[in-house]
Coordinates of C-alpha atoms in Angstrom, one line a residue:
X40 CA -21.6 19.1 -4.8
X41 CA -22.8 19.9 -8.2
X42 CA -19.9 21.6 -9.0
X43 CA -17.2 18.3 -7.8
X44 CA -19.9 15.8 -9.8
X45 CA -19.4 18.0 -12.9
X46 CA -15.8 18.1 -12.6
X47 CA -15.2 14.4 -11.5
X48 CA -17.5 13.6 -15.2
X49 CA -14.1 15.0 -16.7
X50 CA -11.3 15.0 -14.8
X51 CA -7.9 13.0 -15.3
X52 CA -7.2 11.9 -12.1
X53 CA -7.4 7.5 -12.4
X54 CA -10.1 7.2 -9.9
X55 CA -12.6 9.3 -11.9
X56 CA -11.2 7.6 -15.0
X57 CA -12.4 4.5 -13.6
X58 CA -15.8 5.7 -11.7
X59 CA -16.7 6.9 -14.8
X60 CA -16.2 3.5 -16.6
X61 CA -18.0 2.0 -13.8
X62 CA -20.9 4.0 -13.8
X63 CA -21.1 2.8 -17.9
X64 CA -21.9 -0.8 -16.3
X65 CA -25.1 0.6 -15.5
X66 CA -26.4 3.6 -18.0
X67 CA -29.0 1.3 -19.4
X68 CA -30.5 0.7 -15.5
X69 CA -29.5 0.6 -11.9
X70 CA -28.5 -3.1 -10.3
X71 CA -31.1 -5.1 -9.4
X72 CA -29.3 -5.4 -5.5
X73 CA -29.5 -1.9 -5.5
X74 CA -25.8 -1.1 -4.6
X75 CA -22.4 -1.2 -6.4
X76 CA -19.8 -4.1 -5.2
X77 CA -16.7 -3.7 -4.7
X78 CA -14.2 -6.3 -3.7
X79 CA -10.7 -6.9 -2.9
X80 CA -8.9 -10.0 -2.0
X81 CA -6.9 -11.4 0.5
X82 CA -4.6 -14.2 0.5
X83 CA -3.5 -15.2 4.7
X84 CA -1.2 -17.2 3.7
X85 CA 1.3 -14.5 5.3
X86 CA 1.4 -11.4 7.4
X87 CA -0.5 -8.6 5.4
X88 CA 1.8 -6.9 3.3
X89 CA 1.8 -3.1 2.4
X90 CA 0.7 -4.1 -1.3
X91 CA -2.7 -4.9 0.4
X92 CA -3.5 -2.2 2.2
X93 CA -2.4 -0.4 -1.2
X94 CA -5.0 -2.8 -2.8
X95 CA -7.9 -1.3 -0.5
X96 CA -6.8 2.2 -0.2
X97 CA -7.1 2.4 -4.4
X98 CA -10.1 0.7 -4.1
X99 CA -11.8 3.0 -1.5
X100 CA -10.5 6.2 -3.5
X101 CA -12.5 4.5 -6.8
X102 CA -14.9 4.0 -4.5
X103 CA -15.2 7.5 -3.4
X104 CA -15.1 9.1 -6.8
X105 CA -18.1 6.7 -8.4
X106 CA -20.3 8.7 -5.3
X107 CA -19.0 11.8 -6.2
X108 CA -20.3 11.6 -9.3
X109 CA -23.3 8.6 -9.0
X110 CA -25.9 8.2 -6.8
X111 CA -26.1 4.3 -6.7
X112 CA -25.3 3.4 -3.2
X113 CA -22.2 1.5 -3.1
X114 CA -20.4 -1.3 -0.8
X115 CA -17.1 -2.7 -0.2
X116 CA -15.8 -5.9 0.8
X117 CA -12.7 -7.6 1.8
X118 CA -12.7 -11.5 0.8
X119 CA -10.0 -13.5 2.8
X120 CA -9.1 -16.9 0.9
X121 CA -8.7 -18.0 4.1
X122 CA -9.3 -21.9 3.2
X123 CA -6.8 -22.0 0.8
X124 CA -4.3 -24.9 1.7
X125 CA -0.7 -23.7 3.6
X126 CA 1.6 -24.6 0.6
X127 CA 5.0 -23.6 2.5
X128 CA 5.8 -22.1 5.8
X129 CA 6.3 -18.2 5.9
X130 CA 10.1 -17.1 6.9
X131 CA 8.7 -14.7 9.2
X132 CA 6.5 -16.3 11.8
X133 CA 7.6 -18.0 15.1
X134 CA 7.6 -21.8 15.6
X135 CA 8.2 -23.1 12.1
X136 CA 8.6 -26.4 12.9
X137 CA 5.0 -27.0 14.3
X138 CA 3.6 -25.4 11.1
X139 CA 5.3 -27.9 8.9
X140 CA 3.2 -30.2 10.4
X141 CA 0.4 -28.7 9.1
X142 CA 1.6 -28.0 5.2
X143 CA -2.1 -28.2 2.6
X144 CA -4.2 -27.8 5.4
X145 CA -6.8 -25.1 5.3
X146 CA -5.1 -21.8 6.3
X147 CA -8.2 -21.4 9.2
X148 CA -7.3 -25.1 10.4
X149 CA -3.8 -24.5 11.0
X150 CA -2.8 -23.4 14.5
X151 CA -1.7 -19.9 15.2
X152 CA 2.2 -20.1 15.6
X153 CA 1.7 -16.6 17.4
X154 CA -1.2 -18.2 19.8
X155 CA -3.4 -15.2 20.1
X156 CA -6.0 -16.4 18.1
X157 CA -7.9 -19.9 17.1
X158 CA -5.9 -20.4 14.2
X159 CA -2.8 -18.9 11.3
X160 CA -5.7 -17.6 8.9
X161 CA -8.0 -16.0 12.2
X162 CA -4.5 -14.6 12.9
X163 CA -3.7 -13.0 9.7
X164 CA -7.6 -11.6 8.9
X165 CA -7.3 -10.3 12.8
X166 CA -4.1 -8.4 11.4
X167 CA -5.7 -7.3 8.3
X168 CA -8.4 -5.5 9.7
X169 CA -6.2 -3.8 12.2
X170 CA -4.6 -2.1 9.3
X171 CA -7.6 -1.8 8.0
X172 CA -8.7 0.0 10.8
X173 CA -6.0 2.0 11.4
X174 CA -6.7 4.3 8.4
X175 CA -10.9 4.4 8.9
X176 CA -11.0 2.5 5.6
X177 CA -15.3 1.3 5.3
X178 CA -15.5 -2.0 4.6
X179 CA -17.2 -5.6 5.3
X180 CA -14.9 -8.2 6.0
X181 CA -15.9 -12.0 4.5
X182 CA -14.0 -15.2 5.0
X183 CA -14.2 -18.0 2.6
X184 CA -14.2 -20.7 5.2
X185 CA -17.0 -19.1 6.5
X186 CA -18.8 -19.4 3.4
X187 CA -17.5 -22.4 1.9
X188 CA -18.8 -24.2 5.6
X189 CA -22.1 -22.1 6.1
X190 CA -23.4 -22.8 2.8
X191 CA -22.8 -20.2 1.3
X192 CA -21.4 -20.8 -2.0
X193 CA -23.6 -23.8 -1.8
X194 CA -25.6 -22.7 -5.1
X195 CA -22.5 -21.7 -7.1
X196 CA -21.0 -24.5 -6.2
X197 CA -23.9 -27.1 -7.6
X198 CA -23.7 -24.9 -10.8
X199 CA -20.0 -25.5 -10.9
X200 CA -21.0 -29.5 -10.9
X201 CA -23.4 -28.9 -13.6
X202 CA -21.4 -26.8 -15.6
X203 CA -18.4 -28.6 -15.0
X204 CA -16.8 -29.1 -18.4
X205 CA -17.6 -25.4 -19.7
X206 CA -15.5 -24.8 -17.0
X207 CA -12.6 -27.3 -17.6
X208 CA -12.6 -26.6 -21.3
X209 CA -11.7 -23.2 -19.9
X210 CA -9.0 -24.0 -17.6
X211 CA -7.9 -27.1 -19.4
X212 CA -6.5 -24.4 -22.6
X213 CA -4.5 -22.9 -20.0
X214 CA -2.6 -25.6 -18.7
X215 CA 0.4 -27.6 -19.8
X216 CA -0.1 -31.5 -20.8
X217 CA 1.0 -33.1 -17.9
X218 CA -0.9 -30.8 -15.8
X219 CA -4.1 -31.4 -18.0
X220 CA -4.3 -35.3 -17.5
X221 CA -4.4 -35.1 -13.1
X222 CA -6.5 -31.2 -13.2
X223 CA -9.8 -30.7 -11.8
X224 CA -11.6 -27.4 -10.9
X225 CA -12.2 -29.2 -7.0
X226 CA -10.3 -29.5 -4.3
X227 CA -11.5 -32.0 -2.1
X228 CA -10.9 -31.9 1.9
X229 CA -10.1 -35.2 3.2
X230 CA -12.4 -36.0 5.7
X231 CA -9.9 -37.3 8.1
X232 CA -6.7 -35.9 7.6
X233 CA -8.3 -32.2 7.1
X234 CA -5.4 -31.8 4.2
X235 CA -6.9 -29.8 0.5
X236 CA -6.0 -32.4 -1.8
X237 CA -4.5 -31.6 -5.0
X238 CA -5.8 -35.6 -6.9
X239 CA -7.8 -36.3 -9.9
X240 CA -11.3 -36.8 -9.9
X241 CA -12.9 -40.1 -10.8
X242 CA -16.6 -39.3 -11.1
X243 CA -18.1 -35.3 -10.9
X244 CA -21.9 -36.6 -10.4
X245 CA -24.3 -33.5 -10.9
X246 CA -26.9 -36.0 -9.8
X247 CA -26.1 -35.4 -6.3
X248 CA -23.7 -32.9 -6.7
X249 CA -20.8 -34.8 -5.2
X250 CA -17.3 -35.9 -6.0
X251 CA -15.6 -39.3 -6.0
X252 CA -11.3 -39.9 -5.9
X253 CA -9.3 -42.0 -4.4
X254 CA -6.3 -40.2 -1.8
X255 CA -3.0 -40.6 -1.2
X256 CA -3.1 -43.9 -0.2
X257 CA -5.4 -45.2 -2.9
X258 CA -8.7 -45.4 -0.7
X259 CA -11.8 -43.9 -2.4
X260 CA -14.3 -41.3 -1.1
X261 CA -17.2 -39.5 -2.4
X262 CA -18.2 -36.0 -0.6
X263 CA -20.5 -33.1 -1.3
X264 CA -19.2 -30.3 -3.3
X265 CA -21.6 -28.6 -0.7
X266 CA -21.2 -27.7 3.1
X267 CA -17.0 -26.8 3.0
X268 CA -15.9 -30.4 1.9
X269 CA -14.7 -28.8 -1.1
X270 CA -12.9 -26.3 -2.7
X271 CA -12.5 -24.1 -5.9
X272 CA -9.0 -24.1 -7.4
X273 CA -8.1 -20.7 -7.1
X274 CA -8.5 -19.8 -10.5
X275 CA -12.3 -21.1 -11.0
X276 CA -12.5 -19.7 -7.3
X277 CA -12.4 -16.0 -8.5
X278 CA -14.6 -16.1 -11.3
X279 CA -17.1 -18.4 -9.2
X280 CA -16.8 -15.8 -6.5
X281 CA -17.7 -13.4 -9.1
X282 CA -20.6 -14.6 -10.1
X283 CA -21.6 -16.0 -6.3
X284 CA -21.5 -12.0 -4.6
X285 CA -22.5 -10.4 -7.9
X286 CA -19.1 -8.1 -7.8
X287 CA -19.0 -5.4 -10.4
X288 CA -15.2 -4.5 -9.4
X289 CA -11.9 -5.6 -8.5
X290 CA -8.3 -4.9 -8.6
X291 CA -5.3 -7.2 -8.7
X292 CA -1.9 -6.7 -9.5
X293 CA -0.1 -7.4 -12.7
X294 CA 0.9 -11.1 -12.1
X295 CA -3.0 -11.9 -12.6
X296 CA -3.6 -9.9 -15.4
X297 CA -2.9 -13.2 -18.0
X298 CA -5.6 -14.7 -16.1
X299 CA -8.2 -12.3 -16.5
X300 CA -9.9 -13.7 -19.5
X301 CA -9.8 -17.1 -17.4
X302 CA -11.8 -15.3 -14.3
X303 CA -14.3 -13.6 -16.2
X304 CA -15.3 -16.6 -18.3
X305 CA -15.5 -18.4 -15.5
X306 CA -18.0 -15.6 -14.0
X307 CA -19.7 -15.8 -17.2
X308 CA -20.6 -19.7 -17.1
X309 CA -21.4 -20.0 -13.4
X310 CA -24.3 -16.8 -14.7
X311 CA -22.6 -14.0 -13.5
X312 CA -22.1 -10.7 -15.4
X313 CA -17.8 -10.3 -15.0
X314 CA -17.0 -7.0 -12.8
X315 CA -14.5 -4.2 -14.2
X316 CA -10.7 -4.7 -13.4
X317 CA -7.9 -2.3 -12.5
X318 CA -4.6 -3.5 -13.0
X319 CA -1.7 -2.1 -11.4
X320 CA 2.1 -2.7 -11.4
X321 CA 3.8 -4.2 -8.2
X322 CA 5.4 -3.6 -5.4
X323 CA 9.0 -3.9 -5.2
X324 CA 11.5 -3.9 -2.0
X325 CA 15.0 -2.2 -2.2
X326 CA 16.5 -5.1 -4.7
X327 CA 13.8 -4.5 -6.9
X328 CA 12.1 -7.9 -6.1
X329 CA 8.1 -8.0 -5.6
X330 CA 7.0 -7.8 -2.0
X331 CA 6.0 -11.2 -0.7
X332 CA 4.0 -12.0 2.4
X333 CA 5.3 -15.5 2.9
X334 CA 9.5 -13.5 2.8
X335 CA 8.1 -10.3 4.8
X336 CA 10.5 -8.6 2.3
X337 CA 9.9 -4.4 1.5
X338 CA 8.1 -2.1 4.1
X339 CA 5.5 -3.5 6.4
X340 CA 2.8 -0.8 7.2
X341 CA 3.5 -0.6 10.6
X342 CA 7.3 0.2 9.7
X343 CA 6.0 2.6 7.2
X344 CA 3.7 4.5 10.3
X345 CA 6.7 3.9 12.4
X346 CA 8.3 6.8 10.6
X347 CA 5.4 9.0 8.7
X348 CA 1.8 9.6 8.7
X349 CA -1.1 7.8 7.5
X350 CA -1.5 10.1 5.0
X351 CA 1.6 9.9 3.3
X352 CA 1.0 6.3 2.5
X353 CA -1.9 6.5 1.1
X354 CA -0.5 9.4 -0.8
X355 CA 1.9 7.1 -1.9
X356 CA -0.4 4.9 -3.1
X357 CA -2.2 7.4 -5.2
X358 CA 0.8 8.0 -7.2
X359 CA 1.0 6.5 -10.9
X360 CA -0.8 3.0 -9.6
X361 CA 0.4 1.9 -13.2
X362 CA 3.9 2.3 -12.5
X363 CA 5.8 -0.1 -10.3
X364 CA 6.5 1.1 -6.9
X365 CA 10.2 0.5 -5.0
X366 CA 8.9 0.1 -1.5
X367 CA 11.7 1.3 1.1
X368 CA 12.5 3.8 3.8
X369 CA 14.0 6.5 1.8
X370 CA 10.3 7.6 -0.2
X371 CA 8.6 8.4 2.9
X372 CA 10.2 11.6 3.3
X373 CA 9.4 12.9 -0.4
X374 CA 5.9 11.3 0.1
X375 CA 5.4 13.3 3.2
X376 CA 6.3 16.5 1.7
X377 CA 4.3 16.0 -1.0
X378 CA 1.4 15.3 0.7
X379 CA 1.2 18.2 2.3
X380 CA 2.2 20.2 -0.3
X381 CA -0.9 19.4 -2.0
X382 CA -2.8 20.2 1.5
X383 CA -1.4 23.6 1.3
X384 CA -2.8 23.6 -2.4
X385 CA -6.6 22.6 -1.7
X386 CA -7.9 25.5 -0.5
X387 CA -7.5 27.9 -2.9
X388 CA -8.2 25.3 -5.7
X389 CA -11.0 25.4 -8.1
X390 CA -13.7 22.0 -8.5
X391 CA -11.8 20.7 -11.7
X392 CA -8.4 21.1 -9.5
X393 CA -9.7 19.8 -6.9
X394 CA -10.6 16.6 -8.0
X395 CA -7.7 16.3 -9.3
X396 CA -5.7 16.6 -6.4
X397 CA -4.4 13.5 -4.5
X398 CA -5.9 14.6 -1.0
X399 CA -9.3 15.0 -2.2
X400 CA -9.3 11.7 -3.1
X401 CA -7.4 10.4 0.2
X402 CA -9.8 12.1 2.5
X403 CA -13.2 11.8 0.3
X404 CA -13.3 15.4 0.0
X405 CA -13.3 16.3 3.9
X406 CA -10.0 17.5 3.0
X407 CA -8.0 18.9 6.4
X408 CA -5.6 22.0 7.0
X409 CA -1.7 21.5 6.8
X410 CA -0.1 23.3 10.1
X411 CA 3.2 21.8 8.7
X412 CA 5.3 25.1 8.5
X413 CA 8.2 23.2 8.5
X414 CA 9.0 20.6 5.7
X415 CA 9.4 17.4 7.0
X416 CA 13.2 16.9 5.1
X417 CA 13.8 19.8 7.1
X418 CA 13.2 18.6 10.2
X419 CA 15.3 15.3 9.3
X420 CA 18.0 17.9 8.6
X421 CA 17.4 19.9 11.7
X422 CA 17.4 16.3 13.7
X423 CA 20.5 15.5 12.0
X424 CA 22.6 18.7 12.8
X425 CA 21.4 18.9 16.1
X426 CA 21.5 15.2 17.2
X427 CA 17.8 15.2 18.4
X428 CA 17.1 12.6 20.6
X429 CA 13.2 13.8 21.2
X430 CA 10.9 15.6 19.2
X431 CA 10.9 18.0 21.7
X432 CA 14.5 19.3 21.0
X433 CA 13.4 20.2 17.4
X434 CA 10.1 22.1 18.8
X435 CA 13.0 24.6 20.5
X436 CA 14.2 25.5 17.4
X437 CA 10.6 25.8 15.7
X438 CA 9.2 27.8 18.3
X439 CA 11.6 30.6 17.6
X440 CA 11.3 30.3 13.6
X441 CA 7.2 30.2 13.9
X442 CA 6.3 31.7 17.4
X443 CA 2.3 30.9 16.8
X444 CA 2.9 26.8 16.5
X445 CA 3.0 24.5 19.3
X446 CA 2.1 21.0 19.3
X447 CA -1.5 21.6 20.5
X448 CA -2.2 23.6 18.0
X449 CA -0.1 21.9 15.4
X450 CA -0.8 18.4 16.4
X451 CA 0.2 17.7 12.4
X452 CA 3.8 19.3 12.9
X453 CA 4.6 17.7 16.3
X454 CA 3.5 14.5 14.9
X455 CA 6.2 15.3 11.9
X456 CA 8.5 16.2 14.4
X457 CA 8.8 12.6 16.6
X458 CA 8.9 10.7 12.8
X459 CA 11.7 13.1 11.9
X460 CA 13.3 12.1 15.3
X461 CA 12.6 8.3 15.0
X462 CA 13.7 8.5 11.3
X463 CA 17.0 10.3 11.8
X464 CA 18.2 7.9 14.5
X465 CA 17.1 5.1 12.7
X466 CA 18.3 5.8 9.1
X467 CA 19.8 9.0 9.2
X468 CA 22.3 8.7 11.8
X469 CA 24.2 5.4 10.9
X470 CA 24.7 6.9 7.5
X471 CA 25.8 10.0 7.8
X472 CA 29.4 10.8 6.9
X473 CA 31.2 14.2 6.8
X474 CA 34.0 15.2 4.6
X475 CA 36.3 18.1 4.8
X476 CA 36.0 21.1 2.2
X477 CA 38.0 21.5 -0.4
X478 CA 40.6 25.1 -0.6
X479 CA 38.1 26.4 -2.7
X480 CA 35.0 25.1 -0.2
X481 CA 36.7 26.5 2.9
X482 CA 37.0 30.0 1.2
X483 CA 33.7 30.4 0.4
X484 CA 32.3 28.8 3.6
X485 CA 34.6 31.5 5.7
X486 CA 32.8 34.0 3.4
X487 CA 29.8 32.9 3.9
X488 CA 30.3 32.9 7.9
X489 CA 31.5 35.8 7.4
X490 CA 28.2 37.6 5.2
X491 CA 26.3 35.5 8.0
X492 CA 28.0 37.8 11.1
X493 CA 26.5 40.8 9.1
X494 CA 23.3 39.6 8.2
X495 CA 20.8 42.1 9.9
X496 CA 17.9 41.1 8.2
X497 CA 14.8 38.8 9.2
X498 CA 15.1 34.7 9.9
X499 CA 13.7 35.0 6.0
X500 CA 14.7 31.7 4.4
X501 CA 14.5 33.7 1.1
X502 CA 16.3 36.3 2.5
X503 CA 19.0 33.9 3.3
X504 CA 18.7 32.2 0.4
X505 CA 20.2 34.7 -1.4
X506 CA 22.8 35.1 1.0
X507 CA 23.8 31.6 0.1
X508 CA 23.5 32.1 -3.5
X509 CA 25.6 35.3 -4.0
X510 CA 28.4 33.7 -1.8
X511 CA 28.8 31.1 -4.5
X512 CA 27.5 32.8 -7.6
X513 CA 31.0 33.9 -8.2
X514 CA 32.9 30.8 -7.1
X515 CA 31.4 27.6 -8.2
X516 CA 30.2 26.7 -12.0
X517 CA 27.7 24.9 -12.0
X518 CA 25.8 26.2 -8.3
X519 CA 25.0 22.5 -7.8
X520 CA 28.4 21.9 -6.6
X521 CA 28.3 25.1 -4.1
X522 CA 25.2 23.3 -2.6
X523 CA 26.4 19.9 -2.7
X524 CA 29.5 21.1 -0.4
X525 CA 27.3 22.8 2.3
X526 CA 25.5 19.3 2.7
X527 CA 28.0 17.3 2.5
X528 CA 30.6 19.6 4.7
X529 CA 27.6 20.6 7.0
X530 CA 25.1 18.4 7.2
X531 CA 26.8 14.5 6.2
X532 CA 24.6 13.8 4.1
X533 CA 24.7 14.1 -0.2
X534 CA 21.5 16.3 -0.7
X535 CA 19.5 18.4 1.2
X536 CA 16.9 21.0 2.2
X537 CA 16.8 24.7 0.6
X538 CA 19.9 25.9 2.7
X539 CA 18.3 29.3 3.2
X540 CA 15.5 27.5 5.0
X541 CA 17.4 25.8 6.7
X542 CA 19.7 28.6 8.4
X543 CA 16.2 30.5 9.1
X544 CA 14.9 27.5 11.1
X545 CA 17.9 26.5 12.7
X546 CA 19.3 30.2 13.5
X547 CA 21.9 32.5 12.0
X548 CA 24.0 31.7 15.1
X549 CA 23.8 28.4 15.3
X550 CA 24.7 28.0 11.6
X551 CA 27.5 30.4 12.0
X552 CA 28.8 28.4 14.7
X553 CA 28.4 24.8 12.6
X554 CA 30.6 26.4 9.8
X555 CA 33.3 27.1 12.5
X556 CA 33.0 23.5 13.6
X557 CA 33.2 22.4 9.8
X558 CA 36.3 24.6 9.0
X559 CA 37.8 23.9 12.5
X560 CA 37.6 20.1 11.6
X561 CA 35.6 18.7 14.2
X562 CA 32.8 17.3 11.6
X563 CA 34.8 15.3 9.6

């Protein structure tokens, strides 16, 4: 442990970057709650999204390097704006037209169009923390209806009365003109219509701590700011959060970071000290658009663990958090591969490399064995060329290429192998196109059948490797193109695994007898 704290005090990887300027927050002496917040938020306003799980998952792996290398206690929360008003209807969610009805009411007021649970926001924070879940992320969950209405935010919110222009001087420099002359940092809640209004105040009276406007029809009211008959415009709401739960960190994507200075001023006047950020670039889907829960656009997490481990996405989401991230289909076979490429690495790593690597900080240093003896783009190759319908087609051929696996004692691989199945039919299949070889292409593929039926050696894919290689060495200029031909001839597809790999697992036969198909013309 010694040895990991000393290393995580200098290593490069971002989440000891940022412990480290965590753990600065408190050199002069410990917090006075005796624990280190962190926070991440949550807007139901749609299904969860992959971005937030991404949001936690960094989180958590900050989280878990700041106890490598601290021994403040630390906790985590997820905070679910979950009375923010419905502003529009998400495309993705069943009976539309009853929602509309519903439009600016508190997302915790508005009835669940999927009638599972009491209402659209219980819904979505119900979903949440199933993903949550799912990958054994530690966390407590909070709701802001829950304490908007129990009270709460009570005291924050009496300060935000007294304070109240500090805080609009703030906001007000932020806003255009015409947005200046009807803003105000409350939301009231009409008492009968249950609808967040978006009107100007006529009186903020820190005598009593309560508001006074007039609604849509021009009838006046005066309400607490207390007791959940108010709300923080989402702006003020963050820094007022801020300073309400004492966070010291957060991270948000880059669409907040102009705002920053906004929150933490706003932290600042409602006496709170304003937590560290981490800001990282979005999520995109295929077009390059940012993910959006209310269009359901890029991956969802379930689609993602439809087709690859748990693992791999969090994997994924260790990767260059600064860089935006294209969320589809086609990086969860890279991302699994690398994953356990960096398994394979662990154990005969160093402290300094090890805190480096990605897994350590996935699996908080209780870092598990790979049993993955077959790459996982092999496998999507092996499903392709022998149309596997089941995973356990593909443990036929893997039984003979590693006689010690099975799928009890490789519960990693045969897990690999039903995504590579599911994967294949799903993405794989409907793509894949064959071509005929060229005169020079069919020459050297008949030589290489040929150097095939000779081959005495072991299933070596290295072995065979260089079988491969010395069959085009001579013919093709550069060997990318020799390569390209046996996918695209062989496999359908316009890249693939290390072919020498591939004949090993799939047999010298059986390859033999796919270049006779290929040549023959019955792939293309």
């Amino acid at each position: 442990m010694a040895e990991l704290r000393d290393a995580g005090m200098t290593s490069k990887a971002w989440p000891f970057e940022e412990a480290r300027r965590l753990l600065k927050r408190y050199e002069a002496a410990p917090p006075e709650k005796g624990h280190v917040l962190f926070e991440t938020g949550y807007g139901p306003s749609g299904l969860p999204h992959i971005g937030t799980f991404g949001e936690v998952a960094r989180t958590t792996m900050i989280r878990r390097a700041f106890e490598a290398i601290s021994d403040i206690p630390t906790r985590l929360i997820c905070f679910s704006d979950d009375m923010d008003g419905m502003r529009k209807v998400p495309d993705n969610v069943p009976n539309a037209g009853m929602l509309r009805e519903h439009l600016q009411k508190p997302l915790t007021s508005v009835p669940d169009p999927f009638g599972t649970h009491e209402s659209f926001g219980h819904h979505n924070n119900a979903m949440l923390r199933r993903f949550l879940d799912t990958f054994g992320f530690e966390y407590e969950f909070y709701s802001a209806t829950e304490y908007y209405r129990s009270g709460r935010f009570d005291a924050v919110l009496k300060r935000a009365v007294e304070r109240y222009d500090d805080v609009m001087k703030v906001m007000l420099k932020s806003l255009r003109e015409e947005r200046q002359q009807t803003y105000s940092i409350f939301l009231p809640i009409h008492p009968e219509t249950g609808r967040v209004l978006y009107v100007p105040l006529k009186e903020v009276n820190a005598q009593d701590f309560t508001v006074t406007f007039d609604d849509e029809e021009g009838r006046e009211w005066t309400l607490p700011v207390t007791g959940g008959n108010v709300k923080l415009q989402w702006k003020p709401d963050f820094g007022a959060r801020w300073a309400a739960l004492d966070v010291d960190f957060e991270m948000y994507g880059k669409d907040h970071s102009t705002n920053t200075p906004i929150y933490d001023r706003i932290c600042e006047i409602l006496g709170g000290r304003k937590p560290e950020h981490f800001t990282y670039e979005l999520f995109l889907d295929q077009n390059g658009e940012k993910i959006s829960k209310s269009k359901g656009n890029g991956l969802s997490i379930d689609a993602w663990l439809t087709y690859a481990s748990t693992e791999s996405l969090s994997y994924f989401m260790f990767q260059k958090p600064k860089t935006a991230k294209r969320m589809h289909f086609d990086v969860i076979p890279k991302a699994m591969d690398e994953y356990h490429q960096q398994l394979r690495a662990y154990a005969g790593q160093d402290a300094a490399q090890r805190a480096n690597n990605p897994v350590w900080h996935i699996h908080g240093g209780d870092v598990p064995q790979s049993h993955m003896v077959v790459p996982f783009s092999m496998l999507l190759n092996l499903a392709s060329v022998a149309g596997a319908e089941d995973r356990e087609t593909l443990w036929g051929f893997i039984r003979r290429y590693a006689p010690e696996a099975t799928p009890e004692t490789h519960t990693d691989l045969d897990a690999a192998a039903g995504y590579a199945v599911r994967y294949y039919n799903d993405f794989v299949k409907p793509e894949k196109v064959y071509r005929a070889p060229t005169e020079q292409e069919a020459e050297a593929l008949d030589t290489l059948r040929n150097a095939l039926r000779a081959y005495e050696g072991p299933a070596d894919g290295d072995a065979l490797q260089q079988v491969v290689f010395d069959v085009g060495r001579d013919r093709f200029d550069p060997m990318r193109d020799w390569f390209r031909a046996l996918y695209e001839v062989l496999l359908g597809a316009s890249q693939g695994p290390r072919f020498g790999g591939f004949i090993a697992l799939y047999g010298v036969d059986n390859t033999i007898r796919l270049i006779d198909r290929a040549l023959a013309g019955e792939l293309s």
